[in-house]
Amino acid sequence: MHFFEESIKRFIEKKEMIKKGDHVAVAVSGGVDSMVLLSVLHKQRNRLGITVSAIHVDHMLRGEESYEDFRFVESFCQKHAISFFGRQADAGRKASESGMGIQVAAREVRYALFREGMEKLGANKLATAHHADDQAETVLMQLSRGGHTHSGMPAVRLFASGMLIRPLLCVEKEEIAAYAAKHSISYREDPSNAKSTYTRNRYRHQLLSFLKNENPKAAVHIGYFAQDQQEDELFLQAMAKKKIKNMAVWKQESVSLQIEPFREVPLPLQRRAIHLILNYLYHGKTAFSFLHIHHILQLLQSTAPSGKLNLPSRLSVRKLNEQCVFAYEADDRPSNRTDLLFAEDRLYRQDAGTFKLKEASECPDGAECFRLKPNTPLPLSIRMRQDGDRIQLKGMSGSKKLARLLIDEKIPLAFRDRVPVVTDADGTILWIPGIRKSVHEGDGPLLLIYEKE
């Protein structure tokens, strides 16, 4: 067996990714990484005792060129008698309707179709071609953004009705390319991988490239760091959960924590306990950062008998003598205040975020945007939802109740009264940031830029 294949096989065994009898669907873009992964797993299918199939999603972002990728993967699968599931999904339209960045929208439609493909194929595992360089980029991005985790991507995680696995995390990009050349594995290049407009590409071509010039094995070392962090994190989270089991009362929308016994818990476990509480209340949404955890710990360690912190989406943390209560402020209705926004204005709304209306050609990285029609009546209004609100959605005839839309979009109940609503001067709803856009988006010079709190 080739050394490259042996490395992957050992990694699969170490992480217990695959068992005999598994049906593994490989997410195949047509690029070198996924084509190599598909080829290796297909070649080793009898040795591993598995069934291998392929899933391809055409995001329709590069016209005929991306459709040729679709046909390329389909043809490869036909040639090698590999079951194939392929779909087209308009990621550009998804981004336009929701206000998401194009990469976020593409990921959403891609993973939705991965779920559908697994069901259609009867697969219980989805294999993606993320490798050691991808892992290094992810860790660097997490560290730079100040997220509450910096352990990269897990090798195995729950997904759909089965598991998502990443068998190539143990190998570098150069090794994958070398294997493809040695075994004459054909693939297609995506020119968007070279564009510096995408955040990950900047990390790849500038930061990681610099680190690998300093040390060619930098990606491997960061990968080892990520593995250690993941293993440590799982262990410490389990300990934290056990420690606070009898210190906290968990309810549907609140958690009460006994302060004095919590103070005796080692600090690394305190941090993870707070993380567990916030993750529970935010329903798995990453609405908080390490700074929020740090501020909560400061509140708990202070000698003041009381205090309060306001977190995103109206979650408050109140210190009341011997208790710390994490709860949504459901007793008070959101402010009925309507804020007006003129051209070149900047507006901050507590629990919502920052809105800017200005002439701009592109949406800034990390923001969500809505382009106004040239004749949109100003000023815009930013408010919370009201009874009877209706919106005319892109791609739909007629209008839809906003209350129904939030249910259909699976917005948690605690968040629904905190969703910002953007209207024009006539009261027509233009946009529900982060959720859906109306038919009233246009091609005028003014761009509404929203940065979530």
mmCIF file of C-alpha atoms in Angstrom, residues 100-316:
data_model
loop_
_atom_site.group_PDB
_atom_site.id
_atom_site.type_symbol
_atom_site.label_atom_id
_atom_site.label_comp_id
_atom_site.label_asym_id
_atom_site.label_seq_id
_atom_site.Cartn_x
_atom_site.Cartn_y
_atom_site.Cartn_z
ATOM 1 C CA MET A 100 -25.811 36.368 3.779
ATOM 2 C CA GLY A 101 -22.302 36.518 2.393
ATOM 3 C CA ILE A 102 -21.922 34.347 -0.686
ATOM 4 C CA GLN A 103 -19.644 31.853 1.079
ATOM 5 C CA VAL A 104 -22.092 31.420 3.975
ATOM 6 C CA ALA A 105 -25.004 30.986 1.569
ATOM 7 C CA ALA A 106 -23.062 28.453 -0.520
ATOM 8 C CA ARG A 107 -22.257 26.453 2.607
ATOM 9 C CA GLU A 108 -25.905 26.399 3.681
ATOM 10 C CA VAL A 109 -27.217 25.097 0.360
ATOM 11 C CA ARG A 110 -24.313 22.665 0.069
ATOM 12 C CA TYR A 111 -24.857 21.018 3.440
ATOM 13 C CA ALA A 112 -28.628 20.889 2.943
ATOM 14 C CA LEU A 113 -28.030 18.908 -0.248
ATOM 15 C CA PHE A 114 -25.429 16.740 1.461
ATOM 16 C CA ARG A 115 -28.181 15.686 3.878
ATOM 17 C CA GLU A 116 -30.558 14.997 1.017
ATOM 18 C CA GLY A 117 -27.884 13.067 -0.873
ATOM 19 C CA MET A 118 -27.066 10.872 2.110
ATOM 20 C CA GLU A 119 -30.737 10.003 2.489
ATOM 21 C CA LYS A 120 -31.186 9.233 -1.216
ATOM 22 C CA LEU A 121 -28.024 7.105 -1.377
ATOM 23 C CA GLY A 122 -28.629 5.376 1.940
ATOM 24 C CA ALA A 123 -25.296 6.593 3.335
ATOM 25 C CA ASN A 124 -24.573 6.836 7.048
ATOM 26 C CA LYS A 125 -21.258 8.699 6.690
ATOM 27 C CA LEU A 126 -20.339 11.853 4.788
ATOM 28 C CA ALA A 127 -16.630 12.236 4.009
ATOM 29 C CA THR A 128 -15.255 15.694 3.220
ATOM 30 C CA ALA A 129 -11.781 16.407 1.858
ATOM 31 C CA HIS A 130 -10.569 18.915 4.435
ATOM 32 C CA HIS A 131 -6.824 18.412 4.924
ATOM 33 C CA ALA A 132 -4.052 19.580 7.265
ATOM 34 C CA ASP A 133 -3.687 22.961 5.540
ATOM 35 C CA ASP A 134 -7.426 23.584 5.849
ATOM 36 C CA GLN A 135 -7.208 22.726 9.534
ATOM 37 C CA ALA A 136 -4.335 25.158 10.058
ATOM 38 C CA GLU A 137 -6.265 27.932 8.321
ATOM 39 C CA THR A 138 -9.315 27.259 10.490
ATOM 40 C CA VAL A 139 -7.316 27.403 13.735
ATOM 41 C CA LEU A 140 -5.616 30.650 12.675
ATOM 42 C CA MET A 141 -8.977 32.199 11.769
ATOM 43 C CA GLN A 142 -10.493 31.162 15.103
ATOM 44 C CA LEU A 143 -7.569 32.638 17.032
ATOM 45 C CA SER A 144 -7.656 35.875 15.036
ATOM 46 C CA ARG A 145 -11.397 36.376 15.479
ATOM 47 C CA GLY A 146 -11.337 35.778 19.218
ATOM 48 C CA GLY A 147 -13.846 32.950 19.090
ATOM 49 C CA HIS A 148 -14.663 30.807 22.096
ATOM 50 C CA THR A 149 -12.879 27.852 20.496
ATOM 51 C CA HIS A 150 -9.544 27.443 18.733
ATOM 52 C CA SER A 151 -9.403 23.703 18.209
ATOM 53 C CA GLY A 152 -10.218 23.657 14.501
ATOM 54 C CA MET A 153 -12.462 21.149 12.770
ATOM 55 C CA PRO A 154 -13.225 17.808 14.454
ATOM 56 C CA ALA A 155 -12.220 14.689 12.547
ATOM 57 C CA VAL A 156 -15.618 13.162 13.335
ATOM 58 C CA ARG A 157 -18.909 14.808 14.254
ATOM 59 C CA LEU A 158 -22.620 14.107 14.128
ATOM 60 C CA PHE A 159 -24.276 15.028 10.851
ATOM 61 C CA ALA A 160 -27.775 14.383 9.477
ATOM 62 C CA SER A 161 -28.725 10.865 10.567
ATOM 63 C CA GLY A 162 -25.100 9.711 10.692
ATOM 64 C CA MET A 163 -21.607 11.161 10.938
ATOM 65 C CA LEU A 164 -19.389 13.586 9.045
ATOM 66 C CA ILE A 165 -15.783 12.416 8.752
ATOM 67 C CA ARG A 166 -12.590 14.101 7.528
ATOM 68 C CA PRO A 167 -10.073 11.375 6.596
ATOM 69 C CA LEU A 168 -7.523 13.769 5.026
ATOM 70 C CA LEU A 169 -6.826 15.915 8.096
ATOM 71 C CA CYS A 170 -3.638 13.916 8.569
ATOM 72 C CA VAL A 171 -2.096 14.896 5.203
ATOM 73 C CA GLU A 172 -0.964 18.164 3.629
ATOM 74 C CA LYS A 173 -2.049 19.766 0.394
ATOM 75 C CA GLU A 174 1.342 19.048 -1.217
ATOM 76 C CA GLU A 175 1.017 15.341 -0.418
ATOM 77 C CA ILE A 176 -2.449 15.236 -1.982
ATOM 78 C CA ALA A 177 -1.225 16.926 -5.164
ATOM 79 C CA ALA A 178 1.768 14.583 -5.361
ATOM 80 C CA TYR A 179 -0.465 11.512 -4.990
ATOM 81 C CA ALA A 180 -2.790 12.790 -7.730
ATOM 82 C CA ALA A 181 0.166 13.287 -10.083
ATOM 83 C CA LYS A 182 1.682 9.873 -9.316
ATOM 84 C CA HIS A 183 -1.606 8.025 -9.907
ATOM 85 C CA SER A 184 -2.814 10.205 -12.813
ATOM 86 C CA ILE A 185 -5.974 11.287 -11.000
ATOM 87 C CA SER A 186 -7.667 13.962 -13.070
ATOM 88 C CA TYR A 187 -9.390 16.932 -11.442
ATOM 89 C CA ARG A 188 -10.634 20.448 -12.152
ATOM 90 C CA GLU A 189 -9.343 23.745 -10.796
ATOM 91 C CA ASP A 190 -11.752 26.279 -9.280
ATOM 92 C CA PRO A 191 -10.394 29.761 -10.083
ATOM 93 C CA SER A 192 -12.241 31.260 -7.093
ATOM 94 C CA ASN A 193 -9.713 29.518 -4.826
ATOM 95 C CA ALA A 194 -7.184 32.163 -5.864
ATOM 96 C CA LYS A 195 -9.412 35.192 -5.176
ATOM 97 C CA SER A 196 -8.251 37.310 -2.240
ATOM 98 C CA THR A 197 -11.812 38.597 -1.719
ATOM 99 C CA TYR A 198 -12.532 35.466 0.325
ATOM 100 C CA THR A 199 -11.261 35.479 3.904
ATOM 101 C CA ARG A 200 -10.005 31.892 3.884
ATOM 102 C CA ASN A 201 -8.043 32.518 0.695
ATOM 103 C CA ARG A 202 -6.213 35.420 2.342
ATOM 104 C CA TYR A 203 -5.245 33.216 5.274
ATOM 105 C CA ARG A 204 -4.163 30.490 2.843
ATOM 106 C CA HIS A 205 -2.111 32.556 0.423
ATOM 107 C CA GLN A 206 -0.687 35.123 2.826
ATOM 108 C CA LEU A 207 -0.559 33.933 6.434
ATOM 109 C CA LEU A 208 -0.200 30.158 6.046
ATOM 110 C CA SER A 209 2.176 30.616 3.122
ATOM 111 C CA PHE A 210 4.368 32.805 5.332
ATOM 112 C CA LEU A 211 4.341 30.243 8.159
ATOM 113 C CA LYS A 212 5.228 27.387 5.807
ATOM 114 C CA ASN A 213 8.143 29.404 4.461
ATOM 115 C CA GLU A 214 9.355 29.701 8.052
ATOM 116 C CA ASN A 215 8.724 26.006 8.711
ATOM 117 C CA PRO A 216 7.489 23.658 5.954
ATOM 118 C CA LYS A 217 5.740 21.524 8.593
ATOM 119 C CA ALA A 218 3.840 24.440 10.146
ATOM 120 C CA ALA A 219 0.446 23.084 9.003
ATOM 121 C CA VAL A 220 1.211 19.667 10.475
ATOM 122 C CA HIS A 221 2.236 21.168 13.810
ATOM 123 C CA ILE A 222 -0.919 23.293 13.946
ATOM 124 C CA GLY A 223 -2.898 20.143 13.143
ATOM 125 C CA TYR A 224 -1.331 18.319 16.098
ATOM 126 C CA PHE A 225 -2.155 21.321 18.270
ATOM 127 C CA ALA A 226 -5.786 21.177 17.110
ATOM 128 C CA GLN A 227 -6.037 17.447 17.839
ATOM 129 C CA ASP A 228 -4.650 17.951 21.339
ATOM 130 C CA GLN A 229 -7.002 20.863 21.931
ATOM 131 C CA GLN A 230 -10.017 18.834 20.827
ATOM 132 C CA GLU A 231 -9.130 15.915 23.092
ATOM 133 C CA ASP A 232 -8.403 18.220 26.027
ATOM 134 C CA GLU A 233 -11.606 20.156 25.392
ATOM 135 C CA LEU A 234 -13.810 17.058 25.398
ATOM 136 C CA PHE A 235 -12.251 15.891 28.657
ATOM 137 C CA LEU A 236 -12.526 19.300 30.347
ATOM 138 C CA GLN A 237 -16.100 19.853 29.157
ATOM 139 C CA ALA A 238 -17.120 16.492 30.619
ATOM 140 C CA MET A 239 -15.459 17.432 33.928
ATOM 141 C CA ALA A 240 -17.124 20.861 33.916
ATOM 142 C CA LYS A 241 -20.541 19.322 33.268
ATOM 143 C CA LYS A 242 -20.028 16.902 36.146
ATOM 144 C CA LYS A 243 -18.791 19.658 38.484
ATOM 145 C CA ILE A 244 -21.774 21.969 38.014
ATOM 146 C CA LYS A 245 -24.404 19.228 37.921
ATOM 147 C CA ASN A 246 -25.550 20.003 41.477
ATOM 148 C CA MET A 247 -24.757 23.728 41.320
ATOM 149 C CA ALA A 248 -27.155 24.738 38.552
ATOM 150 C CA VAL A 249 -30.880 24.585 37.861
ATOM 151 C CA TRP A 250 -31.617 24.259 34.141
ATOM 152 C CA LYS A 251 -34.929 25.520 32.774
ATOM 153 C CA GLN A 252 -36.164 26.036 29.232
ATOM 154 C CA GLU A 253 -35.084 29.679 28.965
ATOM 155 C CA SER A 254 -32.924 30.211 32.063
ATOM 156 C CA VAL A 255 -30.157 28.732 34.203
ATOM 157 C CA SER A 256 -29.521 29.530 37.883
ATOM 158 C CA LEU A 257 -26.017 28.950 39.223
ATOM 159 C CA GLN A 258 -24.904 28.829 42.874
ATOM 160 C CA ILE A 259 -21.975 31.234 43.113
ATOM 161 C CA GLU A 260 -20.050 30.118 46.208
ATOM 162 C CA PRO A 261 -19.505 26.447 45.261
ATOM 163 C CA PHE A 262 -18.832 27.547 41.668
ATOM 164 C CA ARG A 263 -15.974 29.763 42.866
ATOM 165 C CA GLU A 264 -14.243 26.676 44.233
ATOM 166 C CA VAL A 265 -14.190 25.045 40.803
ATOM 167 C CA PRO A 266 -10.816 25.341 38.972
ATOM 168 C CA LEU A 267 -10.768 28.255 36.540
ATOM 169 C CA PRO A 268 -10.375 26.117 33.363
ATOM 170 C CA LEU A 269 -13.564 24.270 34.339
ATOM 171 C CA GLN A 270 -15.342 27.521 35.206
ATOM 172 C CA ARG A 271 -14.724 28.805 31.680
ATOM 173 C CA ARG A 272 -16.116 25.650 30.149
ATOM 174 C CA ALA A 273 -19.098 25.588 32.490
ATOM 175 C CA ILE A 274 -20.065 29.111 31.401
ATOM 176 C CA HIS A 275 -19.602 28.011 27.796
ATOM 177 C CA LEU A 276 -21.966 25.073 28.381
ATOM 178 C CA ILE A 277 -24.592 27.359 29.915
ATOM 179 C CA LEU A 278 -24.427 29.905 27.081
ATOM 180 C CA ASN A 279 -24.466 27.196 24.436
ATOM 181 C CA TYR A 280 -27.573 25.725 26.066
ATOM 182 C CA LEU A 281 -29.423 29.046 26.195
ATOM 183 C CA TYR A 282 -28.392 30.132 22.702
ATOM 184 C CA HIS A 283 -29.533 26.775 21.272
ATOM 185 C CA GLY A 284 -26.101 26.072 19.811
ATOM 186 C CA LYS A 285 -25.818 29.444 18.057
ATOM 187 C CA THR A 286 -22.384 31.076 18.324
ATOM 188 C CA ALA A 287 -23.762 34.376 19.611
ATOM 189 C CA PHE A 288 -20.995 34.840 22.185
ATOM 190 C CA SER A 289 -17.218 35.064 22.326
ATOM 191 C CA PHE A 290 -14.458 34.418 24.846
ATOM 192 C CA LEU A 291 -14.853 38.049 25.981
ATOM 193 C CA HIS A 292 -18.416 37.387 27.137
ATOM 194 C CA ILE A 293 -17.189 34.392 29.152
ATOM 195 C CA HIS A 294 -14.358 36.499 30.608
ATOM 196 C CA HIS A 295 -16.770 39.261 31.667
ATOM 197 C CA ILE A 296 -19.143 36.764 33.298
ATOM 198 C CA LEU A 297 -16.297 35.277 35.312
ATOM 199 C CA GLN A 298 -15.262 38.766 36.422
ATOM 200 C CA LEU A 299 -18.810 39.396 37.626
ATOM 201 C CA LEU A 300 -18.879 36.115 39.561
ATOM 202 C CA GLN A 301 -15.510 36.767 41.207
ATOM 203 C CA SER A 302 -16.288 40.346 42.224
ATOM 204 C CA THR A 303 -17.087 41.185 45.866
ATOM 205 C CA ALA A 304 -20.144 43.238 44.906
ATOM 206 C CA PRO A 305 -23.362 41.535 46.100
ATOM 207 C CA SER A 306 -25.144 42.262 42.846
ATOM 208 C CA GLY A 307 -24.485 43.139 39.232
ATOM 209 C CA LYS A 308 -25.763 42.653 35.723
ATOM 210 C CA LEU A 309 -24.363 41.985 32.248
ATOM 211 C CA ASN A 310 -26.288 42.338 28.981
ATOM 212 C CA LEU A 311 -25.385 39.768 26.352
ATOM 213 C CA PRO A 312 -26.532 39.557 22.721
ATOM 214 C CA SER A 313 -30.201 38.761 21.959
ATOM 215 C CA ARG A 314 -31.456 40.107 25.292
ATOM 216 C CA LEU A 315 -29.794 37.450 27.400
ATOM 217 C CA SER A 316 -28.915 38.918 30.787
#
